């Protein structure tokens, strides 16, 4: 019983959000915002909206991913970071990201209700039900400083999936526990993620 209680206490302690986890998360998102705006990429029109307008998306996700992989490899080589940084801080990154997500969702709900835009993307589509409006969103395509947040966060999630996997692979390698199952999992997940970014332009109309 004492061992179980101690293990539970350790997990709860590891779940506590930290400033270092916040720095990792915000640095990652800042990189994605900068890379998305500055790196070259094909400009693709999205779906036709009810008001006949169309959003346009710069599809440079693959280049952003490859550059981040290169920068991360350089950071590991130079000793600026460890390859297991995500795995080592997994639970605190989880709780920090969860808190960030909840805060952003409430901010989007509040700003969406106060929007005076008349475009299909930004005008409020409120039903009056808090749960429904908060869960499904008030605006169709919310933006922040010109960034389409739906496009931004799906890209952030897909890239994060790969970096979480690679960090766990590094931790398994250092522990000597890499086996065929681990390698196959890494291969197929990596293939899926790379394929997504190769065909990113086809996601803009979904």
JSON list of N, CA, C and O in Angstrom, two decimals, residues 2 12 22 39 42-43 45 55 59 63 65 84 97-98 113 120 127 132 138 152 160 165 173 177 206:
[
{"chain": "A", "resi": 2, "resn": "UNK", "atom": "N", "xyz": [1.95, 1.22, 0.79]},
{"chain": "A", "resi": 2, "resn": "UNK", "atom": "CA", "xyz": [2.82, 2.38, 0.88]},
{"chain": "A", "resi": 2, "resn": "UNK", "atom": "C", "xyz": [3.50, 2.64, -0.47]},
{"chain": "A", "resi": 2, "resn": "UNK", "atom": "O", "xyz": [3.67, 3.80, -0.87]},
{"chain": "A", "resi": 12, "resn": "UNK", "atom": "N", "xyz": [1.43, 12.44, -9.34]},
{"chain": "A", "resi": 12, "resn": "UNK", "atom": "CA", "xyz": [0.77, 13.72, -9.13]},
{"chain": "A", "resi": 12, "resn": "UNK", "atom": "C", "xyz": [1.78, 14.87, -9.10]},
{"chain": "A", "resi": 12, "resn": "UNK", "atom": "O", "xyz": [1.51, 15.96, -9.62]},
{"chain": "A", "resi": 22, "resn": "UNK", "atom": "N", "xyz": [6.14, 25.46, -19.63]},
{"chain": "A", "resi": 22, "resn": "UNK", "atom": "CA", "xyz": [5.49, 26.56, -20.34]},
{"chain": "A", "resi": 22, "resn": "UNK", "atom": "C", "xyz": [6.45, 27.18, -21.36]},
{"chain": "A", "resi": 22, "resn": "UNK", "atom": "O", "xyz": [6.03, 27.53, -22.47]},
{"chain": "A", "resi": 39, "resn": "UNK", "atom": "N", "xyz": [8.49, 31.15, -43.92]},
{"chain": "A", "resi": 39, "resn": "UNK", "atom": "CA", "xyz": [9.04, 30.18, -44.85]},
{"chain": "A", "resi": 39, "resn": "UNK", "atom": "C", "xyz": [8.20, 30.14, -46.13]},
{"chain": "A", "resi": 39, "resn": "UNK", "atom": "O", "xyz": [6.99, 30.33, -46.10]},
{"chain": "A", "resi": 42, "resn": "UNK", "atom": "N", "xyz": [3.44, 26.92, -50.89]},
{"chain": "A", "resi": 42, "resn": "UNK", "atom": "CA", "xyz": [2.37, 27.09, -51.86]},
{"chain": "A", "resi": 42, "resn": "UNK", "atom": "C", "xyz": [1.15, 27.71, -51.19]},
{"chain": "A", "resi": 42, "resn": "UNK", "atom": "O", "xyz": [0.73, 27.28, -50.13]},
{"chain": "A", "resi": 43, "resn": "UNK", "atom": "N", "xyz": [0.60, 28.74, -51.82]},
{"chain": "A", "resi": 43, "resn": "UNK", "atom": "CA", "xyz": [-0.60, 29.38, -51.30]},
{"chain": "A", "resi": 43, "resn": "UNK", "atom": "C", "xyz": [-1.83, 28.67, -51.88]},
{"chain": "A", "resi": 43, "resn": "UNK", "atom": "O", "xyz": [-2.03, 28.64, -53.10]},
{"chain": "A", "resi": 45, "resn": "UNK", "atom": "N", "xyz": [-6.04, 27.85, -51.79]},
{"chain": "A", "resi": 45, "resn": "UNK", "atom": "CA", "xyz": [-7.37, 28.35, -51.41]},
{"chain": "A", "resi": 45, "resn": "UNK", "atom": "C", "xyz": [-8.13, 27.27, -50.66]},
{"chain": "A", "resi": 45, "resn": "UNK", "atom": "O", "xyz": [-8.09, 26.10, -51.02]},
{"chain": "A", "resi": 55, "resn": "UNK", "atom": "N", "xyz": [-10.68, 31.38, -47.68]},
{"chain": "A", "resi": 55, "resn": "UNK", "atom": "CA", "xyz": [-9.42, 31.65, -46.99]},
{"chain": "A", "resi": 55, "resn": "UNK", "atom": "C", "xyz": [-8.28, 31.05, -47.80]},
{"chain": "A", "resi": 55, "resn": "UNK", "atom": "O", "xyz": [-8.48, 30.10, -48.56]},
{"chain": "A", "resi": 59, "resn": "UNK", "atom": "N", "xyz": [1.02, 26.62, -47.39]},
{"chain": "A", "resi": 59, "resn": "UNK", "atom": "CA", "xyz": [1.33, 25.22, -47.05]},
{"chain": "A", "resi": 59, "resn": "UNK", "atom": "C", "xyz": [2.85, 25.01, -47.05]},
{"chain": "A", "resi": 59, "resn": "UNK", "atom": "O", "xyz": [3.44, 24.54, -48.02]},
{"chain": "A", "resi": 63, "resn": "UNK", "atom": "N", "xyz": [8.35, 21.95, -44.83]},
{"chain": "A", "resi": 63, "resn": "UNK", "atom": "CA", "xyz": [9.59, 22.70, -44.66]},
{"chain": "A", "resi": 63, "resn": "UNK", "atom": "C", "xyz": [9.76, 23.12, -43.21]},
{"chain": "A", "resi": 63, "resn": "UNK", "atom": "O", "xyz": [10.87, 23.06, -42.66]},
{"chain": "A", "resi": 65, "resn": "UNK", "atom": "N", "xyz": [8.63, 21.56, -40.60]},
{"chain": "A", "resi": 65, "resn": "UNK", "atom": "CA", "xyz": [8.96, 20.36, -39.84]},
{"chain": "A", "resi": 65, "resn": "UNK", "atom": "C", "xyz": [10.43, 19.98, -40.03]},
{"chain": "A", "resi": 65, "resn": "UNK", "atom": "O", "xyz": [11.14, 19.70, -39.06]},
{"chain": "A", "resi": 84, "resn": "UNK", "atom": "N", "xyz": [15.84, 13.71, -24.94]},
{"chain": "A", "resi": 84, "resn": "UNK", "atom": "CA", "xyz": [14.73, 13.18, -24.14]},
{"chain": "A", "resi": 84, "resn": "UNK", "atom": "C", "xyz": [13.96, 14.29, -23.40]},
{"chain": "A", "resi": 84, "resn": "UNK", "atom": "O", "xyz": [13.22, 14.00, -22.47]},
{"chain": "A", "resi": 97, "resn": "UNK", "atom": "N", "xyz": [0.03, 21.98, -21.24]},
{"chain": "A", "resi": 97, "resn": "UNK", "atom": "CA", "xyz": [-0.68, 22.10, -22.51]},
{"chain": "A", "resi": 97, "resn": "UNK", "atom": "C", "xyz": [-2.18, 22.07, -22.30]},
{"chain": "A", "resi": 97, "resn": "UNK", "atom": "O", "xyz": [-2.93, 22.80, -22.96]},
{"chain": "A", "resi": 98, "resn": "UNK", "atom": "N", "xyz": [-2.64, 21.24, -21.37]},
{"chain": "A", "resi": 98, "resn": "UNK", "atom": "CA", "xyz": [-4.07, 21.18, -21.07]},
{"chain": "A", "resi": 98, "resn": "UNK", "atom": "C", "xyz": [-4.57, 22.52, -20.55]},
{"chain": "A", "resi": 98, "resn": "UNK", "atom": "O", "xyz": [-5.61, 23.03, -21.00]},
{"chain": "A", "resi": 113, "resn": "UNK", "atom": "N", "xyz": [-17.98, 35.75, -29.17]},
{"chain": "A", "resi": 113, "resn": "UNK", "atom": "CA", "xyz": [-19.28, 36.34, -28.87]},
{"chain": "A", "resi": 113, "resn": "UNK", "atom": "C", "xyz": [-19.26, 37.85, -29.06]},
{"chain": "A", "resi": 113, "resn": "UNK", "atom": "O", "xyz": [-20.28, 38.45, -29.41]},
{"chain": "A", "resi": 120, "resn": "UNK", "atom": "N", "xyz": [-18.18, 35.11, -43.01]},
{"chain": "A", "resi": 120, "resn": "UNK", "atom": "CA", "xyz": [-18.55, 33.76, -42.56]},
{"chain": "A", "resi": 120, "resn": "UNK", "atom": "C", "xyz": [-17.53, 33.20, -41.57]},
{"chain": "A", "resi": 120, "resn": "UNK", "atom": "O", "xyz": [-17.88, 32.45, -40.66]},
{"chain": "A", "resi": 127, "resn": "UNK", "atom": "N", "xyz": [-25.48, 29.75, -30.40]},
{"chain": "A", "resi": 127, "resn": "UNK", "atom": "CA", "xyz": [-26.80, 29.13, -30.26]},
{"chain": "A", "resi": 127, "resn": "UNK", "atom": "C", "xyz": [-27.47, 29.55, -28.96]},
{"chain": "A", "resi": 127, "resn": "UNK", "atom": "O", "xyz": [-28.66, 29.32, -28.79]},
{"chain": "A", "resi": 132, "resn": "UNK", "atom": "N", "xyz": [-22.63, 23.99, -25.86]},
{"chain": "A", "resi": 132, "resn": "UNK", "atom": "CA", "xyz": [-22.53, 23.78, -27.31]},
{"chain": "A", "resi": 132, "resn": "UNK", "atom": "C", "xyz": [-21.63, 24.82, -27.97]},
{"chain": "A", "resi": 132, "resn": "UNK", "atom": "O", "xyz": [-20.79, 24.48, -28.81]},
{"chain": "A", "resi": 138, "resn": "UNK", "atom": "N", "xyz": [-17.58, 29.39, -31.47]},
{"chain": "A", "resi": 138, "resn": "UNK", "atom": "CA", "xyz": [-18.52, 30.43, -31.87]},
{"chain": "A", "resi": 138, "resn": "UNK", "atom": "C", "xyz": [-18.23, 30.91, -33.29]},
{"chain": "A", "resi": 138, "resn": "UNK", "atom": "O", "xyz": [-19.14, 31.21, -34.05]},
{"chain": "A", "resi": 152, "resn": "UNK", "atom": "N", "xyz": [-3.34, 26.32, -37.75]},
{"chain": "A", "resi": 152, "resn": "UNK", "atom": "CA", "xyz": [-2.15, 26.42, -36.91]},
{"chain": "A", "resi": 152, "resn": "UNK", "atom": "C", "xyz": [-2.08, 25.27, -35.90]},
{"chain": "A", "resi": 152, "resn": "UNK", "atom": "O", "xyz": [-1.05, 24.61, -35.75]},
{"chain": "A", "resi": 160, "resn": "UNK", "atom": "N", "xyz": [3.98, 17.89, -33.07]},
{"chain": "A", "resi": 160, "resn": "UNK", "atom": "CA", "xyz": [4.26, 17.49, -31.69]},
{"chain": "A", "resi": 160, "resn": "UNK", "atom": "C", "xyz": [4.22, 15.98, -31.55]},
{"chain": "A", "resi": 160, "resn": "UNK", "atom": "O", "xyz": [5.02, 15.40, -30.80]},
{"chain": "A", "resi": 165, "resn": "UNK", "atom": "N", "xyz": [7.18, 11.21, -30.08]},
{"chain": "A", "resi": 165, "resn": "UNK", "atom": "CA", "xyz": [7.64, 9.86, -30.42]},
{"chain": "A", "resi": 165, "resn": "UNK", "atom": "C", "xyz": [9.15, 9.77, -30.46]},
{"chain": "A", "resi": 165, "resn": "UNK", "atom": "O", "xyz": [9.75, 8.81, -29.95]},
{"chain": "A", "resi": 173, "resn": "UNK", "atom": "N", "xyz": [16.10, 4.12, -26.33]},
{"chain": "A", "resi": 173, "resn": "UNK", "atom": "CA", "xyz": [17.44, 3.75, -26.80]},
{"chain": "A", "resi": 173, "resn": "UNK", "atom": "C", "xyz": [18.46, 3.86, -25.67]},
{"chain": "A", "resi": 173, "resn": "UNK", "atom": "O", "xyz": [19.30, 2.96, -25.48]},
{"chain": "A", "resi": 177, "resn": "UNK", "atom": "N", "xyz": [16.01, -0.43, -24.36]},
{"chain": "A", "resi": 177, "resn": "UNK", "atom": "CA", "xyz": [14.76, -1.18, -24.46]},
{"chain": "A", "resi": 177, "resn": "UNK", "atom": "C", "xyz": [14.12, -1.07, -25.85]},
{"chain": "A", "resi": 177, "resn": "UNK", "atom": "O", "xyz": [12.94, -1.39, -26.00]},
{"chain": "A", "resi": 206, "resn": "UNK", "atom": "N", "xyz": [-11.03, 20.86, -45.99]},
{"chain": "A", "resi": 206, "resn": "UNK", "atom": "CA", "xyz": [-11.83, 20.01, -45.10]},
{"chain": "A", "resi": 206, "resn": "UNK", "atom": "C", "xyz": [-12.50, 20.86, -44.02]},
{"chain": "A", "resi": 206, "resn": "UNK", "atom": "O", "xyz": [-12.09, 21.98, -43.76]}
]
